[in-house]
GROMACS .gro file of N, CA and C in nm:
model
  372
    1UNK      N    1   2.027  -0.059   5.248
    1UNK     CA    2   2.131  -0.045   5.149
    1UNK      C    3   2.076   0.029   5.028
    2UNK      N    4   2.153   0.118   4.972
    2UNK     CA    5   2.109   0.192   4.854
    2UNK      C    6   2.165   0.126   4.729
    3UNK      N    7   2.108   0.162   4.616
    3UNK     CA    8   2.151   0.106   4.489
    3UNK      C    9   2.187   0.218   4.393
    4UNK      N   10   2.289   0.195   4.312
    4UNK     CA   11   2.324   0.291   4.207
    4UNK      C   12   2.285   0.238   4.070
    5UNK      N   13   2.208   0.132   4.069
    5UNK     CA   14   2.164   0.072   3.943
    5UNK      C   15   2.090   0.176   3.859
    6UNK      N   16   2.133   0.190   3.735
    6UNK     CA   17   2.075   0.283   3.637
    6UNK      C   18   2.096   0.430   3.671
    7UNK      N   19   2.177   0.462   3.770
    7UNK     CA   20   2.209   0.602   3.800
    7UNK      C   21   2.315   0.649   3.702
    8UNK      N   22   2.304   0.773   3.660
    8UNK     CA   23   2.401   0.833   3.568
    8UNK      C   24   2.509   0.900   3.652
    9UNK      N   25   2.631   0.849   3.642
    9UNK     CA   26   2.741   0.898   3.724
    9UNK      C   27   2.858   0.936   3.634
   10UNK      N   28   2.914   1.052   3.657
   10UNK     CA   29   3.029   1.101   3.582
   10UNK      C   30   3.154   1.089   3.670
   11UNK      N   31   3.259   1.034   3.613
   11UNK     CA   32   3.388   1.027   3.682
   11UNK      C   33   3.487   1.110   3.601
   12UNK      N   34   3.528   1.225   3.657
   12UNK     CA   35   3.630   1.304   3.588
   12UNK      C   36   3.764   1.232   3.605
   13UNK      N   37   3.848   1.245   3.506
   13UNK     CA   38   3.973   1.169   3.508
   13UNK      C   39   3.944   1.020   3.493
   14UNK      N   40   3.835   0.988   3.427
   14UNK     CA   41   3.790   0.850   3.414
   14UNK      C   42   3.879   0.762   3.330
   15UNK      N   43   3.976   0.819   3.262
   15UNK     CA   44   4.070   0.742   3.182
   15UNK      C   45   4.202   0.718   3.256
   16UNK      N   46   4.215   0.772   3.374
   16UNK     CA   47   4.338   0.757   3.451
   16UNK      C   48   4.340   0.628   3.531
   17UNK      N   49   4.449   0.608   3.601
   17UNK     CA   50   4.469   0.485   3.677
   17UNK      C   51   4.356   0.461   3.778
   18UNK      N   52   4.331   0.557   3.865
   18UNK     CA   53   4.222   0.543   3.963
   18UNK      C   54   4.085   0.557   3.898
   19UNK      N   55   4.076   0.648   3.802
   19UNK     CA   56   3.948   0.672   3.735
   19UNK      C   57   3.893   0.548   3.668
   20UNK      N   58   3.978   0.474   3.597
   20UNK     CA   59   3.933   0.351   3.530
   20UNK      C   60   3.880   0.249   3.632
   21UNK      N   61   3.946   0.240   3.746
   21UNK     CA   62   3.900   0.148   3.851
   21UNK      C   63   3.762   0.190   3.901
   22UNK      N   64   3.745   0.320   3.926
   22UNK     CA   65   3.616   0.370   3.972
   22UNK      C   66   3.507   0.345   3.869
   23UNK      N   67   3.538   0.378   3.743
   23UNK     CA   68   3.442   0.358   3.634
   23UNK      C   69   3.399   0.212   3.628
   24UNK      N   70   3.495   0.121   3.627
   24UNK     CA   71   3.463  -0.022   3.617
   24UNK      C   72   3.382  -0.072   3.737
   25UNK      N   73   3.420  -0.027   3.856
   25UNK     CA   74   3.348  -0.069   3.977
   25UNK      C   75   3.204  -0.018   3.977
   26UNK      N   76   3.185   0.107   3.940
   26UNK     CA   77   3.050   0.163   3.934
   26UNK      C   78   2.966   0.092   3.828
   27UNK      N   79   3.027   0.060   3.714
   27UNK     CA   80   2.955  -0.014   3.609
   27UNK      C   81   2.917  -0.153   3.658
   28UNK      N   82   3.005  -0.219   3.730
   28UNK     CA   83   2.974  -0.351   3.785
   28UNK      C   84   2.855  -0.346   3.879
   29UNK      N   85   2.835  -0.230   3.943
   29UNK     CA   86   2.722  -0.212   4.036
   29UNK      C   87   2.594  -0.169   3.963
   30UNK      N   88   2.602  -0.158   3.831
   30UNK     CA   89   2.482  -0.129   3.752
   30UNK      C   90   2.461   0.016   3.714
   31UNK      N   91   2.555   0.103   3.746
   31UNK     CA   92   2.540   0.244   3.711
   31UNK      C   93   2.573   0.267   3.563
   32UNK      N   94   2.514   0.371   3.507
   32UNK     CA   95   2.549   0.419   3.374
   32UNK      C   96   2.659   0.521   3.397
   33UNK      N   97   2.783   0.484   3.367
   33UNK     CA   98   2.897   0.567   3.402
   33UNK      C   99   2.957   0.631   3.278
   34UNK      N  100   2.982   0.760   3.290
   34UNK     CA  101   3.050   0.834   3.185
   34UNK      C  102   3.188   0.871   3.236
   35UNK      N  103   3.290   0.829   3.163
   35UNK     CA  104   3.427   0.865   3.195
   35UNK      C  105   3.457   0.997   3.124
   36UNK      N  106   3.488   1.100   3.200
   36UNK     CA  107   3.521   1.231   3.143
   36UNK      C  108   3.670   1.255   3.161
   37UNK      N  109   3.738   1.288   3.051
   37UNK     CA  110   3.882   1.307   3.057
   37UNK      C  111   3.926   1.390   2.938
   38UNK      N  112   4.050   1.432   2.938
   38UNK     CA  113   4.102   1.513   2.828
   38UNK      C  114   4.153   1.428   2.712
   39UNK      N  115   4.171   1.297   2.737
   39UNK     CA  116   4.225   1.210   2.633
   39UNK      C  117   4.177   1.066   2.655
   40UNK      N  118   4.144   0.999   2.545
   40UNK     CA  119   4.109   0.858   2.549
   40UNK      C  120   4.181   0.787   2.435
   41UNK      N  121   4.236   0.671   2.465
   41UNK     CA  122   4.300   0.590   2.361
   41UNK      C  123   4.195   0.521   2.275
   42UNK      N  124   4.084   0.481   2.336
   42UNK     CA  125   3.974   0.417   2.266
   42UNK      C  126   3.852   0.507   2.272
   43UNK      N  127   3.783   0.518   2.160
   43UNK     CA  128   3.660   0.597   2.159
   43UNK      C  129   3.543   0.506   2.193
   44UNK      N  130   3.474   0.540   2.300
   44UNK     CA  131   3.354   0.466   2.343
   44UNK      C  132   3.239   0.564   2.354
   45UNK      N  133   3.119   0.513   2.343
   45UNK     CA  134   3.001   0.599   2.355
   45UNK      C  135   2.988   0.662   2.492
   46UNK      N  136   3.045   0.598   2.594
   46UNK     CA  137   3.031   0.650   2.729
   46UNK      C  138   3.157   0.724   2.775
   47UNK      N  139   3.237   0.769   2.679
   47UNK     CA  140   3.350   0.858   2.708
   47UNK      C  141   3.312   1.000   2.672
   48UNK      N  142   3.361   1.095   2.749
   48UNK     CA  143   3.335   1.236   2.721
   48UNK      C  144   3.465   1.313   2.732
   49UNK      N  145   3.504   1.376   2.623
   49UNK     CA  146   3.623   1.462   2.627
   49UNK      C  147   3.586   1.588   2.703
   50UNK      N  148   3.656   1.613   2.813
   50UNK     CA  149   3.628   1.730   2.895
   50UNK      C  150   3.753   1.768   2.973
   51UNK      N  151   3.780   1.897   2.978
   51UNK     CA  152   3.896   1.951   3.051
   51UNK      C  153   3.843   2.028   3.171
   52UNK      N  154   3.865   1.975   3.292
   52UNK     CA  155   3.809   2.040   3.411
   52UNK      C  156   3.870   2.176   3.440
   53UNK      N  157   3.983   2.207   3.377
   53UNK     CA  158   4.046   2.337   3.401
   53UNK      C  159   3.986   2.447   3.314
   54UNK      N  160   3.896   2.409   3.223
   54UNK     CA  161   3.832   2.505   3.133
   54UNK      C  162   3.682   2.506   3.159
   55UNK      N  163   3.633   2.618   3.212
   55UNK     CA  164   3.491   2.628   3.248
   55UNK      C  165   3.400   2.598   3.129
   56UNK      N  166   3.434   2.647   3.012
   56UNK     CA  167   3.350   2.624   2.894
   56UNK      C  168   3.341   2.476   2.862
   57UNK      N  169   3.449   2.403   2.882
   57UNK     CA  170   3.450   2.259   2.858
   57UNK      C  171   3.359   2.185   2.955
   58UNK      N  172   3.362   2.224   3.081
   58UNK     CA  173   3.277   2.162   3.183
   58UNK      C  174   3.131   2.191   3.154
   59UNK      N  175   3.098   2.316   3.126
   59UNK     CA  176   2.960   2.353   3.098
   59UNK      C  177   2.907   2.280   2.975
   60UNK      N  178   2.990   2.273   2.871
   60UNK     CA  179   2.951   2.202   2.749
   60UNK      C  180   2.932   2.053   2.777
   61UNK      N  181   3.022   1.995   2.855
   61UNK     CA  182   3.011   1.854   2.889
   61UNK      C  183   2.884   1.822   2.965
   62UNK      N  184   2.852   1.903   3.063
   62UNK     CA  185   2.729   1.882   3.141
   62UNK      C  186   2.607   1.895   3.050
   63UNK      N  187   2.607   1.996   2.965
   63UNK     CA  188   2.495   2.017   2.874
   63UNK      C  189   2.477   1.897   2.781
   64UNK      N  190   2.587   1.847   2.728
   64UNK     CA  191   2.582   1.730   2.640
   64UNK      C  192   2.527   1.608   2.712
   65UNK      N  193   2.573   1.586   2.834
   65UNK     CA  194   2.528   1.470   2.910
   65UNK      C  195   2.380   1.478   2.946
   66UNK      N  196   2.335   1.595   2.984
   66UNK     CA  197   2.194   1.612   3.021
   66UNK      C  198   2.106   1.593   2.897
   67UNK      N  199   2.152   1.642   2.785
   67UNK     CA  200   2.076   1.624   2.661
   67UNK      C  201   2.062   1.475   2.629
   68UNK      N  202   2.168   1.400   2.650
   68UNK     CA  203   2.168   1.258   2.617
   68UNK      C  204   2.100   1.171   2.723
   69UNK      N  205   2.123   1.202   2.851
   69UNK     CA  206   2.076   1.115   2.959
   69UNK      C  207   1.962   1.175   3.041
   70UNK      N  208   1.928   1.299   3.015
   70UNK     CA  209   1.819   1.370   3.084
   70UNK      C  210   1.851   1.412   3.228
   71UNK      N  211   1.957   1.356   3.286
   71UNK     CA  212   1.992   1.390   3.424
   71UNK      C  213   2.134   1.341   3.452
   72UNK      N  214   2.189   1.389   3.562
   72UNK     CA  215   2.316   1.338   3.615
   72UNK      C  216   2.292   1.316   3.764
   73UNK      N  217   2.309   1.192   3.807
   73UNK     CA  218   2.281   1.157   3.946
   73UNK      C  219   2.402   1.169   4.037
   74UNK      N  220   2.521   1.152   3.982
   74UNK     CA  221   2.641   1.155   4.065
   74UNK      C  222   2.760   1.207   3.987
   75UNK      N  223   2.853   1.266   4.060
   75UNK     CA  224   2.972   1.326   3.999
   75UNK      C  225   3.091   1.298   4.089
   76UNK      N  226   3.197   1.242   4.034
   76UNK     CA  227   3.318   1.212   4.110
   76UNK      C  228   3.430   1.303   4.058
   77UNK      N  229   3.477   1.396   4.142
   77UNK     CA  230   3.589   1.483   4.107
   77UNK      C  231   3.719   1.406   4.129
   78UNK      N  232   3.764   1.339   4.024
   78UNK     CA  233   3.882   1.254   4.033
   78UNK      C  234   3.995   1.301   3.942
   79UNK      N  235   3.968   1.388   3.848
   79UNK     CA  236   4.070   1.430   3.752
   79UNK      C  237   4.193   1.486   3.823
   80UNK      N  238   4.306   1.467   3.760
   80UNK     CA  239   4.434   1.507   3.820
   80UNK      C  240   4.516   1.585   3.718
   81UNK      N  241   4.470   1.707   3.685
   81UNK     CA  242   4.548   1.786   3.588
   81UNK      C  243   4.682   1.825   3.649
   82UNK      N  244   4.783   1.831   3.565
   82UNK     CA  245   4.916   1.865   3.618
   82UNK      C  246   5.004   1.920   3.507
   83UNK      N  247   5.108   1.989   3.549
   83UNK     CA  248   5.206   2.043   3.455
   83UNK      C  249   5.298   1.931   3.409
   84UNK      N  250   5.370   1.956   3.300
   84UNK     CA  251   5.459   1.855   3.243
   84UNK      C  252   5.572   1.814   3.336
   85UNK      N  253   5.611   1.901   3.425
   85UNK     CA  254   5.722   1.868   3.515
   85UNK      C  255   5.676   1.801   3.644
   86UNK      N  256   5.545   1.777   3.656
   86UNK     CA  257   5.494   1.714   3.776
   86UNK      C  258   5.551   1.573   3.786
   87UNK      N  259   5.596   1.536   3.903
   87UNK     CA  260   5.660   1.407   3.921
   87UNK      C  261   5.810   1.419   3.936
   88UNK      N  262   5.865   1.538   3.911
   88UNK     CA  263   6.006   1.562   3.937
   88UNK      C  264   6.030   1.553   4.087
   89UNK      N  265   6.154   1.543   4.125
   89UNK     CA  266   6.186   1.544   4.267
   89UNK      C  267   6.129   1.671   4.330
   90UNK      N  268   6.074   1.656   4.448
   90UNK     CA  269   6.007   1.767   4.515
   90UNK      C  270   6.094   1.892   4.521
   91UNK      N  271   6.221   1.875   4.557
   91UNK     CA  272   6.309   1.991   4.571
   91UNK      C  273   6.339   2.060   4.438
   92UNK      N  274   6.307   1.995   4.327
   92UNK     CA  275   6.331   2.053   4.194
   92UNK      C  276   6.208   2.122   4.136
   93UNK      N  277   6.095   2.110   4.202
   93UNK     CA  278   5.973   2.172   4.151
   93UNK      C  279   5.980   2.324   4.172
   94UNK      N  280   5.958   2.395   4.065
   94UNK     CA  281   5.959   2.541   4.074
   94UNK      C  282   5.828   2.590   4.137
   95UNK      N  283   5.835   2.701   4.208
   95UNK     CA  284   5.717   2.757   4.274
   95UNK      C  285   5.607   2.786   4.172
   96UNK      N  286   5.643   2.835   4.053
   96UNK     CA  287   5.543   2.866   3.951
   96UNK      C  288   5.468   2.739   3.909
   97UNK      N  289   5.541   2.628   3.900
   97UNK     CA  290   5.479   2.502   3.865
   97UNK      C  291   5.386   2.455   3.976
   98UNK      N  292   5.432   2.466   4.098
   98UNK     CA  293   5.348   2.429   4.214
   98UNK      C  294   5.218   2.508   4.213
   99UNK      N  295   5.230   2.640   4.196
   99UNK     CA  296   5.112   2.726   4.194
   99UNK      C  297   5.018   2.689   4.081
  100UNK      N  298   5.073   2.658   3.966
  100UNK     CA  299   4.992   2.619   3.851
  100UNK      C  300   4.916   2.490   3.879
  101UNK      N  301   4.982   2.394   3.941
  101UNK     CA  302   4.916   2.268   3.975
  101UNK      C  303   4.805   2.287   4.077
  102UNK      N  304   4.832   2.364   4.181
  102UNK     CA  305   4.729   2.392   4.282
  102UNK      C  306   4.610   2.462   4.216
  103UNK      N  307   4.639   2.558   4.129
  103UNK     CA  308   4.533   2.631   4.059
  103UNK      C  309   4.448   2.536   3.975
  104UNK      N  310   4.513   2.449   3.896
  104UNK     CA  311   4.438   2.357   3.811
  104UNK      C  312   4.350   2.264   3.893
  105UNK      N  313   4.404   2.210   4.001
  105UNK     CA  314   4.327   2.118   4.084
  105UNK      C  315   4.210   2.187   4.152
  106UNK      N  316   4.240   2.283   4.235
  106UNK     CA  317   4.134   2.344   4.316
  106UNK      C  318   4.031   2.416   4.230
  107UNK      N  319   4.077   2.491   4.133
  107UNK     CA  320   3.981   2.563   4.049
  107UNK      C  321   3.904   2.469   3.959
  108UNK      N  322   3.967   2.362   3.913
  108UNK     CA  323   3.897   2.263   3.833
  108UNK      C  324   3.786   2.196   3.913
  109UNK      N  325   3.816   2.159   4.037
  109UNK     CA  326   3.715   2.096   4.121
  109UNK      C  327   3.603   2.195   4.154
  110UNK      N  328   3.640   2.320   4.174
  110UNK     CA  329   3.540   2.424   4.200
  110UNK      C  330   3.448   2.441   4.080
  111UNK      N  331   3.507   2.452   3.960
  111UNK     CA  332   3.428   2.469   3.838
  111UNK      C  333   3.330   2.354   3.822
  112UNK      N  334   3.379   2.231   3.836
  112UNK     CA  335   3.292   2.114   3.822
  112UNK      C  336   3.181   2.115   3.926
  113UNK      N  337   3.218   2.136   4.051
  113UNK     CA  338   3.120   2.131   4.160
  113UNK      C  339   3.014   2.239   4.142
  114UNK      N  340   3.055   2.358   4.106
  114UNK     CA  341   2.962   2.469   4.089
  114UNK      C  342   2.859   2.438   3.981
  115UNK      N  343   2.906   2.392   3.866
  115UNK     CA  344   2.814   2.372   3.754
  115UNK      C  345   2.731   2.245   3.765
  116UNK      N  346   2.786   2.139   3.821
  116UNK     CA  347   2.705   2.018   3.838
  116UNK      C  348   2.601   2.040   3.947
  117UNK      N  349   2.633   2.119   4.048
  117UNK     CA  350   2.537   2.150   4.152
  117UNK      C  351   2.420   2.230   4.095
  118UNK      N  352   2.449   2.326   4.007
  118UNK     CA  353   2.343   2.402   3.943
  118UNK      C  354   2.250   2.309   3.865
  119UNK      N  355   2.309   2.211   3.796
  119UNK     CA  356   2.228   2.117   3.719
  119UNK      C  357   2.146   2.028   3.811
  120UNK      N  358   2.207   1.976   3.915
  120UNK     CA  359   2.136   1.884   4.004
  120UNK      C  360   2.022   1.952   4.078
  121UNK      N  361   2.035   2.081   4.105
  121UNK     CA  362   1.929   2.153   4.175
  121UNK      C  363   1.801   2.162   4.092
  122UNK      N  364   1.813   2.162   3.959
  122UNK     CA  365   1.694   2.174   3.875
  122UNK      C  366   1.635   2.038   3.837
  123UNK      N  367   1.703   1.932   3.872
  123UNK     CA  368   1.652   1.797   3.843
  123UNK      C  369   1.551   1.756   3.949
  124UNK      N  370   1.459   1.673   3.909
  124UNK     CA  371   1.359   1.624   4.005
  124UNK      C  372   1.416   1.512   4.086
   0.00000   0.00000   0.00000
């Protein structure tokens, strides 16, 4: 059995419904968890404001975390960026909105994966 005790793990969308559950569960297992999200109601030391749809935000977030924690051991792509009309009845969703949502999700996950992988490759 492996342990995540004292591992530094980032959960994107860590302030959302699923994200909070993941953050709490990982913390219960002893990990040092950073919740990364675009908005937090409460300011905590282990919260990081980050927008996965903006490459500069992801790069800055990773740099900040490495400066503070010296490494990042795990990354959970959980964020769920969406347009304001998301959640409307399926037949009412405009194609432009659909495309925007797909773009935010897939490109956001790509941006995160690309840059965290670059960081993890240089870690011992």
